[in-house]
Coordinates of C-alpha atoms in Angstrom, one line a residue:
Chain H
M1 CA 138.5 134.2 127.5
S2 CA 139.2 137.0 124.6
E3 CA 138.1 140.1 123.9
A4 CA 136.4 138.9 121.0
A5 CA 134.7 136.6 122.8
L6 CA 133.9 139.1 125.8
E7 CA 131.9 141.4 122.8
R8 CA 130.7 138.5 121.2
G9 CA 128.9 137.5 124.5
Y10 CA 127.7 141.4 125.0
R11 CA 126.6 141.1 122.0
R12 CA 124.2 137.5 122.2
A13 CA 123.3 140.1 125.1
L14 CA 122.4 142.8 123.3
R15 CA 119.9 141.0 121.3
A16 CA 117.2 141.3 124.6
Y17 CA 117.3 145.2 123.3
P18 CA 114.9 146.2 120.6
A19 CA 116.7 146.7 116.9
S20 CA 115.7 150.1 116.4
W21 CA 117.8 150.4 120.1
R22 CA 120.4 148.4 119.0
A23 CA 121.0 150.3 116.3
R24 CA 121.0 153.7 117.5
H25 CA 123.0 152.8 120.5
G26 CA 124.4 149.3 120.2
E27 CA 127.9 149.8 119.6
E28 CA 128.0 152.6 121.9
F29 CA 126.6 150.6 124.8
L30 CA 129.1 147.7 123.3
G31 CA 132.1 149.8 124.2
V32 CA 130.7 151.2 127.4
M33 CA 130.5 147.3 128.7
L34 CA 133.8 146.3 127.5
D35 CA 135.2 149.4 129.4
V36 CA 133.3 148.3 132.1
A37 CA 135.0 145.1 132.4
A38 CA 138.3 146.0 131.3
G39 CA 138.5 148.5 134.2
E40 CA 136.9 145.8 136.5
G41 CA 139.4 143.7 135.0
R42 CA 136.9 141.1 133.2
G43 CA 136.8 138.6 130.7
K44 CA 134.1 137.2 131.0
P45 CA 130.0 138.9 131.0
T46 CA 128.7 138.1 135.0
R47 CA 125.3 136.5 135.3
S48 CA 124.0 140.0 137.4
E49 CA 125.3 142.1 134.2
L50 CA 123.2 139.2 131.4
L51 CA 120.2 139.3 134.0
H52 CA 120.1 142.7 134.0
L53 CA 120.8 143.6 130.5
M54 CA 117.8 141.1 129.7
L55 CA 115.7 143.5 132.0
H56 CA 116.7 146.8 130.8
G57 CA 116.3 145.4 127.3
T58 CA 112.6 144.4 128.1
A59 CA 111.9 147.5 129.2
A60 CA 113.2 149.3 126.6
R61 CA 110.8 146.9 124.0
V62 CA 108.2 147.8 126.8
N63 CA 108.6 151.7 126.3
R64 CA 109.1 151.5 122.8
V65 CA 105.4 150.8 122.6
L66 CA 104.3 152.7 125.9
Q67 CA 106.9 156.0 125.7
G68 CA 107.4 156.8 130.0
R69 CA 104.7 159.8 130.1
R70 CA 102.3 157.2 129.2
R71 CA 103.4 154.6 131.0
D72 CA 103.2 157.2 133.9
R73 CA 99.7 158.7 133.2
M74 CA 98.5 154.7 133.1
A75 CA 100.0 154.1 136.7
A76 CA 98.6 157.0 138.1
I77 CA 95.5 155.7 136.9
G78 CA 95.6 152.6 138.6
T79 CA 97.0 154.3 141.9
I80 CA 94.1 156.6 141.8
G81 CA 91.6 153.8 142.1
G82 CA 93.1 150.6 143.5
T83 CA 93.6 154.1 146.5
A84 CA 89.6 155.4 146.1
L85 CA 88.5 151.8 145.4
A86 CA 90.7 150.0 149.1
L87 CA 89.0 153.0 150.9
V88 CA 85.3 152.5 149.9
M89 CA 86.1 149.1 150.2
M90 CA 87.3 149.0 154.3
V91 CA 85.2 151.6 154.9
L92 CA 81.8 150.0 153.6
G93 CA 83.0 146.6 153.5
E94 CA 86.0 145.8 156.0
L95 CA 85.2 147.7 158.9
G96 CA 81.4 148.8 158.2
R97 CA 80.8 146.3 160.6
W98 CA 82.2 148.2 163.0
F99 CA 79.4 151.3 163.4
R100 CA 77.4 150.1 160.3
W101 CA 74.3 148.1 161.5
N102 CA 72.7 144.8 160.2
S103 CA 76.3 144.4 160.5
Y104 CA 78.2 141.0 160.6
N105 CA 78.6 139.9 163.9
L106 CA 81.0 136.9 165.3
V107 CA 78.6 133.8 164.4
D108 CA 79.4 134.9 161.3
H109 CA 83.1 134.4 161.6
P110 CA 85.0 137.4 160.1
F111 CA 88.1 137.5 159.9
G112 CA 89.2 139.4 163.0
A113 CA 89.6 143.2 163.3
F114 CA 88.2 143.1 159.6
T115 CA 85.5 141.3 157.9
T116 CA 86.7 139.4 155.1
P117 CA 90.4 138.1 154.2
A118 CA 90.5 140.6 151.4
A119 CA 91.3 143.1 153.3
I120 CA 94.3 142.6 153.1
A121 CA 94.3 142.9 149.5
F122 CA 92.9 146.6 150.2
V123 CA 94.9 147.5 153.0
L124 CA 98.2 146.2 150.8
T125 CA 96.9 149.2 147.9
I126 CA 96.6 152.1 151.1
M127 CA 100.2 151.0 152.7
A128 CA 101.3 151.3 148.7
F129 CA 99.7 154.7 147.9
A130 CA 100.9 155.7 152.1
A131 CA 104.2 154.5 151.1
L132 CA 104.2 156.5 147.4
A133 CA 103.2 159.9 149.7
A134 CA 106.2 159.9 151.9
G135 CA 108.3 159.5 149.2
R136 CA 109.8 155.8 149.6
H137 CA 109.2 154.6 145.4
T138 CA 110.7 151.6 145.8
T139 CA 108.5 150.6 149.2
A140 CA 105.1 151.2 147.3
R141 CA 106.6 149.5 144.3
V142 CA 106.9 146.2 146.6
L143 CA 103.8 146.9 147.8
H144 CA 101.9 147.1 144.9
A145 CA 103.0 143.6 143.4
A146 CA 102.1 142.3 147.0
A147 CA 98.8 143.4 146.4
V148 CA 98.7 141.6 143.0
A149 CA 100.2 138.9 144.5
A150 CA 97.9 138.5 147.6
S151 CA 94.7 138.9 145.1
I152 CA 95.3 136.3 143.0
A153 CA 95.7 133.9 146.4
L154 CA 93.1 135.1 147.6
A155 CA 90.8 135.1 144.2
V156 CA 92.1 131.1 144.8
V157 CA 92.1 130.3 148.2
L158 CA 88.2 132.3 148.7
G159 CA 87.0 130.4 145.6
V160 CA 88.2 126.5 146.4
T161 CA 86.7 127.3 149.6
D162 CA 83.5 127.8 150.9
P163 CA 83.4 131.9 153.1
A164 CA 80.8 132.6 155.2
I165 CA 80.8 136.0 153.9
P166 CA 81.3 136.3 150.4
V167 CA 83.8 138.3 147.8
H168 CA 83.1 138.7 144.4
P169 CA 86.0 137.3 142.3
L170 CA 85.4 140.9 140.3
V171 CA 86.6 142.9 143.2
F172 CA 90.4 140.8 143.1
S173 CA 90.3 141.5 139.5
F174 CA 89.9 144.7 140.1
F175 CA 92.9 145.1 142.7
G176 CA 94.8 142.3 140.6
A177 CA 94.5 145.2 137.5
A178 CA 94.9 148.9 139.7
N179 CA 97.8 147.4 141.4
L180 CA 99.7 146.0 138.4
L181 CA 98.6 149.3 136.4
A182 CA 100.5 150.8 139.4
L183 CA 103.3 149.7 138.3
F184 CA 103.3 150.1 135.2
G185 CA 105.4 153.6 135.4
N186 CA 105.5 156.4 138.6
P187 CA 102.7 158.1 138.8
V188 CA 103.6 160.8 141.0
R189 CA 106.8 161.7 138.3
T190 CA 105.1 164.8 137.2
S191 CA 103.8 167.8 139.8
V192 CA 100.6 167.6 137.7
L193 CA 100.8 163.8 138.0
R194 CA 101.9 164.3 141.9
R195 CA 98.7 166.2 142.7
L196 CA 96.3 164.8 140.8
V197 CA 96.4 161.0 142.6
F198 CA 97.1 162.5 146.6
I199 CA 94.6 165.1 146.0
G200 CA 92.4 162.8 143.8
A201 CA 92.6 159.3 145.4
P202 CA 91.6 160.4 148.9
L203 CA 89.1 162.6 147.9
L204 CA 88.0 159.6 145.4
G205 CA 87.8 157.4 148.0
V206 CA 85.3 159.6 150.3
F207 CA 83.0 160.8 147.8
I208 CA 82.7 157.5 146.2
T209 CA 82.1 156.3 150.0
L210 CA 79.3 159.1 150.8
T211 CA 78.2 158.1 147.7
S212 CA 77.3 154.4 148.2
Y213 CA 76.6 155.0 151.7
L214 CA 73.7 156.6 150.7
Q215 CA 72.9 154.1 147.9
G216 CA 73.6 150.9 149.9
G217 CA 71.1 152.2 153.2
G218 CA 74.1 151.5 155.3
A219 CA 73.5 147.9 155.6
Q220 CA 76.8 146.0 156.2
R221 CA 75.2 142.8 155.3
T222 CA 73.7 143.4 151.4
F223 CA 77.2 145.3 150.7
W224 CA 79.2 141.3 150.3
G225 CA 77.5 139.1 147.7
G226 CA 74.1 141.2 148.5
P227 CA 71.3 142.3 145.8
Y228 CA 71.0 145.4 145.4
L229 CA 72.3 148.1 143.9
I230 CA 75.6 148.7 145.3
S231 CA 77.4 145.6 146.8
D232 CA 81.2 144.2 146.2
Q233 CA 80.6 142.6 142.7
R234 CA 79.5 145.9 141.3
L235 CA 81.6 148.6 142.0
A236 CA 84.3 146.6 141.5
W237 CA 83.0 146.2 138.3
W238 CA 82.1 149.9 137.4
S239 CA 85.3 150.7 138.7
L240 CA 86.9 147.4 136.6
E241 CA 85.8 149.7 134.0
L242 CA 86.3 153.0 134.2
V243 CA 90.3 152.2 135.1
V244 CA 90.4 150.3 132.1
L245 CA 88.6 152.9 130.1
A246 CA 90.5 155.8 131.2
A247 CA 93.9 153.7 131.0
L248 CA 93.5 153.1 127.2
L249 CA 92.5 156.9 126.8
A250 CA 95.8 157.1 128.8
A251 CA 97.5 155.0 126.9
A252 CA 96.4 156.3 123.0
G253 CA 99.7 157.9 121.4
P254 CA 99.3 161.1 119.7
K255 CA 97.3 159.6 116.7
A256 CA 94.9 157.7 118.5
R257 CA 94.4 159.7 121.1
P258 CA 90.6 161.9 118.9
W259 CA 89.2 158.2 118.6
A260 CA 89.9 157.1 121.5
C261 CA 88.3 160.1 123.2
L262 CA 85.8 159.8 120.7
A263 CA 84.7 156.1 121.8
L264 CA 85.8 155.8 125.3
I265 CA 84.4 158.4 127.4
P266 CA 80.9 158.3 126.4
L267 CA 81.1 154.3 126.8
A268 CA 82.0 155.6 130.5
S269 CA 79.0 156.9 130.9
L270 CA 77.9 153.5 131.4
P271 CA 79.3 152.2 135.0
L272 CA 79.4 156.1 135.9
S273 CA 75.3 155.7 134.9
G274 CA 75.5 152.7 137.5
M275 CA 77.3 154.1 140.0
F276 CA 75.3 156.7 140.4
L277 CA 71.5 155.4 139.6
S278 CA 69.4 155.2 142.4
L279 CA 71.7 158.6 144.5
G280 CA 68.7 160.2 143.4
G281 CA 64.5 160.2 143.2
N282 CA 64.7 159.4 147.2
A283 CA 62.0 161.7 148.6
A284 CA 63.1 160.8 152.4
I285 CA 66.4 161.8 151.9
G286 CA 65.1 164.5 148.9
L287 CA 68.5 164.4 147.4
I288 CA 68.7 165.7 143.9
G289 CA 68.3 162.8 141.0
I290 CA 70.9 161.8 138.5
Q291 CA 69.2 159.7 136.0
P292 CA 71.3 157.5 133.4
G293 CA 70.6 159.8 130.6
V294 CA 72.2 163.0 132.2
F295 CA 75.2 160.8 132.2
Y296 CA 75.5 159.6 128.7
V297 CA 74.3 163.2 127.3
F298 CA 77.4 164.8 129.6
C299 CA 80.2 161.9 128.5
S300 CA 79.3 162.3 124.8
V301 CA 79.4 166.1 124.2
M302 CA 82.8 165.2 127.0
G303 CA 84.0 162.7 124.1
V304 CA 83.5 165.6 121.3
V305 CA 85.1 168.4 123.0
S306 CA 88.5 166.0 124.1
A307 CA 88.4 164.8 121.0
W308 CA 87.8 167.9 119.3
V309 CA 91.1 169.1 121.8
A310 CA 93.3 166.1 121.2
W311 CA 92.7 166.9 117.6
K312 CA 93.8 170.7 117.3
R313 CA 96.9 169.9 119.0
P314 CA 100.1 171.1 117.1
V315 CA 102.2 167.8 117.1
L316 CA 98.5 165.2 116.4
S317 CA 96.8 163.9 113.0
F318 CA 93.7 163.4 112.7
G319 CA 94.0 161.5 109.3
S320 CA 93.4 165.1 107.2
R321 CA 96.7 166.7 105.2
D322 CA 97.1 169.5 107.4
A323 CA 97.9 168.8 110.3
R324 CA 101.8 168.1 111.2
P325 CA 102.8 164.8 112.0
A326 CA 102.6 164.0 115.2
G327 CA 106.0 164.0 117.7
Chain D
M1 CA 114.7 163.3 141.1
R2 CA 115.4 160.5 141.7
E3 CA 119.7 160.5 143.2
P4 CA 121.0 158.6 139.7
T5 CA 119.1 161.0 137.6
F6 CA 120.3 164.4 139.8
L7 CA 123.8 162.6 139.7
I8 CA 124.0 162.2 135.9
L9 CA 122.4 166.1 135.4
T10 CA 125.0 167.0 137.5
A11 CA 128.2 165.4 135.9
L12 CA 126.7 167.1 132.5
A13 CA 126.8 170.4 134.0
R14 CA 130.0 169.6 134.3
G15 CA 130.6 169.3 130.8
R16 CA 129.9 167.0 127.5
H17 CA 130.1 163.2 128.5
H18 CA 130.2 160.1 127.4
G19 CA 128.6 156.8 128.2
Y20 CA 131.5 154.8 130.2
S21 CA 133.2 158.5 131.7
L22 CA 129.5 159.4 133.1
L23 CA 129.3 156.1 134.8
T24 CA 133.0 156.9 136.4
E25 CA 131.7 161.0 137.1
T26 CA 128.8 159.8 139.3
K27 CA 130.3 157.3 140.9
K28 CA 133.2 160.6 141.7
L29 CA 130.4 162.3 142.5
S30 CA 128.6 160.2 144.7
G31 CA 131.8 159.5 146.8
G32 CA 131.4 156.0 145.5
R33 CA 127.7 155.3 147.2
V34 CA 126.0 155.1 144.0
S35 CA 127.3 152.6 141.3
L36 CA 125.1 153.0 138.1
K37 CA 125.8 150.2 135.8
P38 CA 125.5 150.7 132.0
G39 CA 122.1 149.1 131.9
S40 CA 120.4 152.1 134.1
L41 CA 122.5 154.4 132.7
Y42 CA 120.9 154.3 129.1
T43 CA 117.4 153.8 130.2
T44 CA 117.7 156.6 132.0
L45 CA 119.7 158.9 129.2
D46 CA 116.2 158.0 127.3
R47 CA 114.3 159.0 129.6
L48 CA 116.4 162.3 130.0
Q49 CA 116.2 163.0 126.3
E50 CA 112.8 161.9 126.1
E51 CA 112.5 164.4 128.1
G52 CA 114.3 167.3 127.0
L53 CA 116.8 167.5 128.9
V54 CA 119.7 166.0 127.7
R55 CA 120.8 165.8 123.7
D56 CA 123.4 164.1 122.3
D57 CA 127.1 166.2 121.3
G58 CA 128.8 164.2 119.3
E59 CA 130.3 160.7 118.6
E60 CA 134.1 159.5 117.9
A61 CA 135.9 156.1 117.4
V62 CA 138.3 155.8 120.3
A63 CA 140.6 152.4 120.0
G64 CA 137.3 150.8 117.4
R65 CA 134.8 151.6 119.8
L66 CA 132.3 154.3 119.3
R67 CA 131.9 156.9 122.0
R68 CA 128.7 159.1 121.5
Y69 CA 129.1 162.1 123.4
Y70 CA 125.8 163.5 125.4
A71 CA 124.9 166.8 127.4
L72 CA 122.6 169.2 129.3
T73 CA 120.1 171.3 127.9
D74 CA 119.0 174.6 129.5
S75 CA 115.9 172.6 130.4
G76 CA 118.1 170.0 131.7
A77 CA 120.5 172.5 133.8
D78 CA 116.4 174.1 135.2
A79 CA 115.3 171.3 135.7
L80 CA 118.9 170.4 138.2
K81 CA 119.2 173.9 139.8
T82 CA 115.3 173.3 140.5
E83 CA 116.1 169.9 142.6
A84 CA 118.9 171.3 144.1
D85 CA 117.0 174.1 145.6
R86 CA 114.8 171.4 146.7
M87 CA 117.6 170.0 148.4
E88 CA 119.1 173.1 149.6
A89 CA 115.4 174.1 151.5
G90 CA 115.2 170.9 153.1
A91 CA 118.5 170.3 154.2
D92 CA 118.4 174.1 156.2
V93 CA 114.8 172.6 158.0
A94 CA 116.7 169.7 159.3
R95 CA 119.8 171.5 160.2
Q96 CA 117.5 174.7 162.0
S97 CA 115.8 171.2 164.0
L98 CA 118.7 169.9 164.8
R99 CA 120.2 173.0 166.6
I100 CA 116.5 172.6 168.2
R101 CA 117.0 169.8 169.5
T102 CA 120.7 170.1 171.1
K103 CA 119.7 173.5 172.5
G104 CA 117.0 171.6 174.0
A105 CA 119.6 169.7 175.4
L106 CA 121.7 171.7 176.8
A107 CA 119.2 173.3 178.8

């Protein structure tokens, strides 16, 4: 193959990259590809080279819409949410039968030492967090991908069979979404994100476990498919809402961020108020009541304050002629 | 900081480079262990430019091929130094641990 034909082959492969990227880097990148081929004495592109270009071109397209920092924040949200709820589900749902009253026993056909096969998705999510904490990023990404695949497979399998202990499909929707988000970027790229993830995830897990345990009365049988307030379905639904809202906020660019704060933060009051609805007002335990109205007011105020802070940053534009254009 | 990023910043700390020379220099610096592909290199360069650690430093045409040069910024130099210090501290701890192990074996 002549160099002209080699160049044509590479130009075709470069169409995987967005037009703006090709306008900026296309010619120099082509030069590098041709230099590499000449250095290796090759007259044609290799299959792995073309696949590599396709993957990186796709990544460049994604990066155009969602820059690295925003993707990293979304990945942090997925990691924190997924790990926290996995811990909650393991304690309340899976391992609960070993220490909670009114628990499933062997005649209910639990899943080995656990209670349901959903434990597979929870364990994979927790292992991904542990791999991240150990600095094994590639292993963490593989485990997140495995958790996504396991969530989809389990949703299908448990949906068509009739397990003795039901797991609501929303649980798998949450873990599929959270682990997919975790793959969007590097959730621990900066020191701030690292602290947020490694401190936030376990703290949130412990906090939600304790508050859910108090509200659920400690009975395991009311957790899976139960009609009571704290059940797998409701926890998964509220967590999914919170993770999606947080991810949308993280994905918002500088211009959209004030509007995102105004719209999304108040909306978070709905799942939050549900999660802690019966935490208070119990005369027997004597806990402090947290009425839903408290969340509505608090989140609305936070939404306005956050929008103002996001607007006031000099890189943002809030539709005002005085603001500098977004960076 | 991942190793390819570290190697790219280290190569740029020695002077400006264009794409192909970055590929050869990073391979040389790693003793042949790390062989970056052009796609990975430019993904990393895009990110480093976004983060302000690397900047464009001119371009020229050589034998009909465009070469754009990249250089390390002051922020990039600081980031590289921080990472080098972190790795040095880790290496010192590892060597101390090995000395303790050796003393234990001889005792």
